Short mmCIF file of C-alpha atoms and ligand atoms in Angstrom, two decimals:
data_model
loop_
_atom_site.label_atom_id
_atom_site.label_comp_id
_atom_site.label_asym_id
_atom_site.label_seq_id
_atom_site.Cartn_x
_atom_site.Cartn_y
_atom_site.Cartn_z
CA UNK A 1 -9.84 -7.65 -22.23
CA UNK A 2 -11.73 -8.26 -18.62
CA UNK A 3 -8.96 -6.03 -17.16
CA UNK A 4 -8.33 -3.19 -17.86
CA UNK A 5 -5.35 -0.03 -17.29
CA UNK A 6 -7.52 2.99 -16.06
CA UNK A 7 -5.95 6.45 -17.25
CA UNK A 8 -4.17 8.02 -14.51
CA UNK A 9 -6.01 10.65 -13.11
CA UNK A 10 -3.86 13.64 -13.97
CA UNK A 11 -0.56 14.01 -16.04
CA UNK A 12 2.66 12.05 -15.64
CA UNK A 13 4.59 15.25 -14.33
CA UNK A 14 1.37 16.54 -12.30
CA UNK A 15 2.80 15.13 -9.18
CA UNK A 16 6.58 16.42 -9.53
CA UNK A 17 8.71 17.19 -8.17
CA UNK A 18 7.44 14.84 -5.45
CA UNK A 19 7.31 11.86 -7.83
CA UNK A 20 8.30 12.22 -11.15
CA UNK A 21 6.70 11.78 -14.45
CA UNK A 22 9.86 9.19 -15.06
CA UNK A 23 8.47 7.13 -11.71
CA UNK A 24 4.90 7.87 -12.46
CA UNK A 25 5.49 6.38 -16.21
CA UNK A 26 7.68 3.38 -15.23
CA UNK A 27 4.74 2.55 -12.45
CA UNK A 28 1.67 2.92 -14.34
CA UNK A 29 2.71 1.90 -17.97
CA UNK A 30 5.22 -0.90 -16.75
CA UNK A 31 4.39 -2.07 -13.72
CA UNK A 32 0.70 -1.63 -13.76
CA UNK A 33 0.43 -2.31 -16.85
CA UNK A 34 1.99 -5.83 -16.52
CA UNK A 35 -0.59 -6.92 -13.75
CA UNK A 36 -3.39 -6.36 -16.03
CA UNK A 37 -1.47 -8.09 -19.04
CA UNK A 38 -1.03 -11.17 -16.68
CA UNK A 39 -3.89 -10.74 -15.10
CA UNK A 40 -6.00 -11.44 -18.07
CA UNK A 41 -3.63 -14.17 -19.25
CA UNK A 42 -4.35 -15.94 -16.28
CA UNK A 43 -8.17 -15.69 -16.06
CA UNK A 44 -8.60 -16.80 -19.70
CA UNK A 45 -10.99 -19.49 -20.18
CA UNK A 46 -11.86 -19.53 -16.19
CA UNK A 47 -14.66 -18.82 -14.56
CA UNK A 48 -13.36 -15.45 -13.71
CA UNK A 49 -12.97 -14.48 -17.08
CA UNK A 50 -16.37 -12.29 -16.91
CA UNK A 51 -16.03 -11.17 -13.64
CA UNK A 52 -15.14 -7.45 -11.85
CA UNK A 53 -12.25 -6.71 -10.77
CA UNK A 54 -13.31 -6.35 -7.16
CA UNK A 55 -15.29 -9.67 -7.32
CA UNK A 56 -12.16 -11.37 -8.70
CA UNK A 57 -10.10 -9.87 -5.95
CA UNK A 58 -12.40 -11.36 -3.51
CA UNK A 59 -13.01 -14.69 -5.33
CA UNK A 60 -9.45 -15.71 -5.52
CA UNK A 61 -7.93 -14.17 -1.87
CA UNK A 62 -6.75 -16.90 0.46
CA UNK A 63 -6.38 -19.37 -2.55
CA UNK A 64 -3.39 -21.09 -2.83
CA UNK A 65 -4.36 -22.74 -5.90
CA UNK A 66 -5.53 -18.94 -7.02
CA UNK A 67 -2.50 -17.23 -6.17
CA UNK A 68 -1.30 -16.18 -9.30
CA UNK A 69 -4.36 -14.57 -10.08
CA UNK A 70 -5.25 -12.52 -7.01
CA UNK A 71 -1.79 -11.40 -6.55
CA UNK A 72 -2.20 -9.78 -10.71
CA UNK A 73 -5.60 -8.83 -10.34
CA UNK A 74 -5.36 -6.96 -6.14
CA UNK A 75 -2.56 -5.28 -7.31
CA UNK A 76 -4.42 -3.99 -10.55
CA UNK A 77 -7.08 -2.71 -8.13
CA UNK A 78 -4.27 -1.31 -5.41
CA UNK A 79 -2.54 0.67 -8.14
CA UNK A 80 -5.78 2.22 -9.29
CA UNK A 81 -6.61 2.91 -5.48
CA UNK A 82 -3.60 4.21 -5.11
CA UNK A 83 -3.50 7.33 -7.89
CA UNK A 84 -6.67 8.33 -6.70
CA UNK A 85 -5.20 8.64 -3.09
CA UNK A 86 -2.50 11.27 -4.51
CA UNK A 87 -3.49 14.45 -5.95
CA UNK A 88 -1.51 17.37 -6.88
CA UNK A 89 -1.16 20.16 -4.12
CA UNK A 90 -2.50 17.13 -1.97
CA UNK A 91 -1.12 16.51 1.58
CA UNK A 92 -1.09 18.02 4.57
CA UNK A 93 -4.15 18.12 7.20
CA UNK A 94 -7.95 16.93 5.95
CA UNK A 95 -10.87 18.66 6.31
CA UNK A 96 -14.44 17.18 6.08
CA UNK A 97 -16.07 14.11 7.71
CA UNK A 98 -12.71 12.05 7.01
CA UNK A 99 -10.78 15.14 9.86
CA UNK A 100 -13.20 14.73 12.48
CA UNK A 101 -13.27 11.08 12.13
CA UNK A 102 -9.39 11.67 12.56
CA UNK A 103 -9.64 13.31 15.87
CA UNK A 104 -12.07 11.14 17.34
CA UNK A 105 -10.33 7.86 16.07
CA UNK A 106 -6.43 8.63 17.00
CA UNK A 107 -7.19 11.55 19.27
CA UNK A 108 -5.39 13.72 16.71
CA UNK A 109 -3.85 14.38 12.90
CA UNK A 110 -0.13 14.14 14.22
CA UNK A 111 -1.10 10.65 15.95
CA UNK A 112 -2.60 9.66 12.62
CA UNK A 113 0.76 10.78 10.90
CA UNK A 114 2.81 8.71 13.51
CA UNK A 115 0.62 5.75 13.09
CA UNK A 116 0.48 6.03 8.94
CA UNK A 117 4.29 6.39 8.80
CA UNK A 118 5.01 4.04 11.41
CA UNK A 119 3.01 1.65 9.20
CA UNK A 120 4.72 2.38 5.76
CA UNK A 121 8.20 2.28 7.20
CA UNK A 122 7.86 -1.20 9.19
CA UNK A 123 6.49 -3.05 6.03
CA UNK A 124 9.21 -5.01 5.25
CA UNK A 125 10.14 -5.57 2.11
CA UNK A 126 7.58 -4.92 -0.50
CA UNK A 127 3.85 -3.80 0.33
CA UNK A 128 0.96 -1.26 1.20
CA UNK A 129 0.05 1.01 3.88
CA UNK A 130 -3.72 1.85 3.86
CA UNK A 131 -6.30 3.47 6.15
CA UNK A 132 -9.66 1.79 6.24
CA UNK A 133 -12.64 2.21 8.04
CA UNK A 134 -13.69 -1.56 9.88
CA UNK A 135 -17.16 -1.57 11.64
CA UNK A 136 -17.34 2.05 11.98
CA UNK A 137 -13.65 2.79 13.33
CA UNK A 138 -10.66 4.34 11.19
CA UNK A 139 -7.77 1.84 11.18
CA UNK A 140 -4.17 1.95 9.98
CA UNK A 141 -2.56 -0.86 8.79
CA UNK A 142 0.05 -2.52 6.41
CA UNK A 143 -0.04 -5.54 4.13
CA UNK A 144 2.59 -7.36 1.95
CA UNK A 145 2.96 -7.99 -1.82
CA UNK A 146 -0.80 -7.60 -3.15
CA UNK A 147 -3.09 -8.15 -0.04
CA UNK A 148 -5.21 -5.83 0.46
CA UNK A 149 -8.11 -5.13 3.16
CA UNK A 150 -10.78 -5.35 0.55
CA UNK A 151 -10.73 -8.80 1.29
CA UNK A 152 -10.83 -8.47 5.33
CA UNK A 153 -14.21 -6.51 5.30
CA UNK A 154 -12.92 -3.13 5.83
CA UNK A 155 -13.29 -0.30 3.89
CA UNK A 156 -10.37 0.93 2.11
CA UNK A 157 -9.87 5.00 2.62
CA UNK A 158 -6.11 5.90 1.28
CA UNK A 159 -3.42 3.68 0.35
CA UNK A 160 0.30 4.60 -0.03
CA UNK A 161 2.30 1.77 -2.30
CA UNK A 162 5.60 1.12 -0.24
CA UNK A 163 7.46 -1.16 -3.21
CA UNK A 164 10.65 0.47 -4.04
CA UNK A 165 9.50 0.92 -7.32
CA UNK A 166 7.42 3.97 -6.31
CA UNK A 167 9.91 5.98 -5.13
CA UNK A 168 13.13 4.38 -5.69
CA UNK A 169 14.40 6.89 -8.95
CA UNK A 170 12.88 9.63 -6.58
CA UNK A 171 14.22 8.99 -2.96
CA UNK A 172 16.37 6.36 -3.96
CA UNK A 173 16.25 4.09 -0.31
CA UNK A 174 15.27 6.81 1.56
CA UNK A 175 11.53 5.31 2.21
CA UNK A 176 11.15 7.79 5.41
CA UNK A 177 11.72 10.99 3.05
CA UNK A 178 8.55 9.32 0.17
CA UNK A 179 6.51 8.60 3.04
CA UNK A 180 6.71 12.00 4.66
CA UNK A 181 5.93 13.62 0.68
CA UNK A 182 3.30 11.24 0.52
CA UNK A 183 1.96 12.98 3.52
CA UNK A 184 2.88 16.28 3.31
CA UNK A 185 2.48 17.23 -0.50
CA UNK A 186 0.24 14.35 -1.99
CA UNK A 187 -2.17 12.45 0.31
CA UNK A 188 -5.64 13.08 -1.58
CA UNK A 189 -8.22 13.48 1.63
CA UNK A 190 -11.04 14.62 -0.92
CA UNK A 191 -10.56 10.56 -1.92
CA UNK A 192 -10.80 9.68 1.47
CA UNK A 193 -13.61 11.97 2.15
CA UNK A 194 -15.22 10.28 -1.03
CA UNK A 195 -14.58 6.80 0.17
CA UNK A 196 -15.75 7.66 3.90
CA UNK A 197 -18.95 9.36 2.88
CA UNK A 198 -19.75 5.55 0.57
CA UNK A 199 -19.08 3.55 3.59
MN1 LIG B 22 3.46 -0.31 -7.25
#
């Protein structure tokens, strides 16, 4: 199969109590799992049958005709972006390039909290809230359903799924309360120091 499910990157109840191995299982074997199942249905015997994942992304964004394919395939490739940008014992303030580039961006870490959470809680309905890196700045921003800013020429750092399937068993509606965890207890920085050193 062209598309794969990557492994998570740690155990199903590595990031509990936060989010549990109940949410973590649902999300990855369920949900992920059935964007890369109709993901590959849908590229079958197209011309994006041998392609990446990230060119496929990019290939099919904007399409209306290709809708049902980018929407399968960018959220295969948010999902996997988006275990790498939890860790456990993550959260709280970075250090590295990606804390400097912090203070210089948004004048400060609790600015870039305000800005992040403001972000995640305003997406309405079902979405992302990501921080990229777009012609040499850090930039927050939110996008719906599967877009992503892979396909705006930015450089994804972190992303934080807001669809109330990851976090729904946990916080129930409380979205605030997962977004604040996210921050406090989870947010991988080594990932974003990763993805800002590549850029
Ligand atoms: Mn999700």
């Amino acid at each position: 199969m062209p598309i794969e499910l990557p492994s998570l990157p740690y155990a199903l109840d590595a990031l509990a109590p936060h989010i549990s191995a109940q949410t973590l299982s649902i999300h990855h074997g369920k949900h992920h799992q059935a964007y890369v199942t109709n993901g590959n249905k849908l590229i079958d015997g197209t011309e994006f049958a041998t392609m990446a994942l990230e060119a496929i992304v990019k290939a099919t964004a904007g399409k209306a005709d290709k809708a049902g394919i980018f929407n399968n395939a960018a959220q295969v490739w948010n999902h996997t972006f988006y275990w790498h940008s939890m860790k456990p014992a993550g959260g709280g303030k970075p250090g590295g390039a990606i804390a400097d580039k912090i203070a210089a961006d948004f004048g400060s870490y609790e600015k870039f909290v305000e800005l992040f959470s403001q972000a995640g809680a305003t997406q309405f309905g079902s979405g992302w809230a990501w921080l990229s890196l777009r012609a040499g700045k850090l930039e927050i921003g939110k996008t719906p359903n599967a877009e992503t800013p892979l396909t705006t020429g930015a450089v994804p750092l972190l992303t934080m799924d807001v669809w109330e399937h990851a976090y729904y068993l946990d916080f129930q509606n409380r979205r605030p309360d997962y977004i604040k965890t996210f921050l406090d207890k989870l947010v991988n920085w080594d990932f974003a120091n990763a993805n800002l050193a590549k850029a």
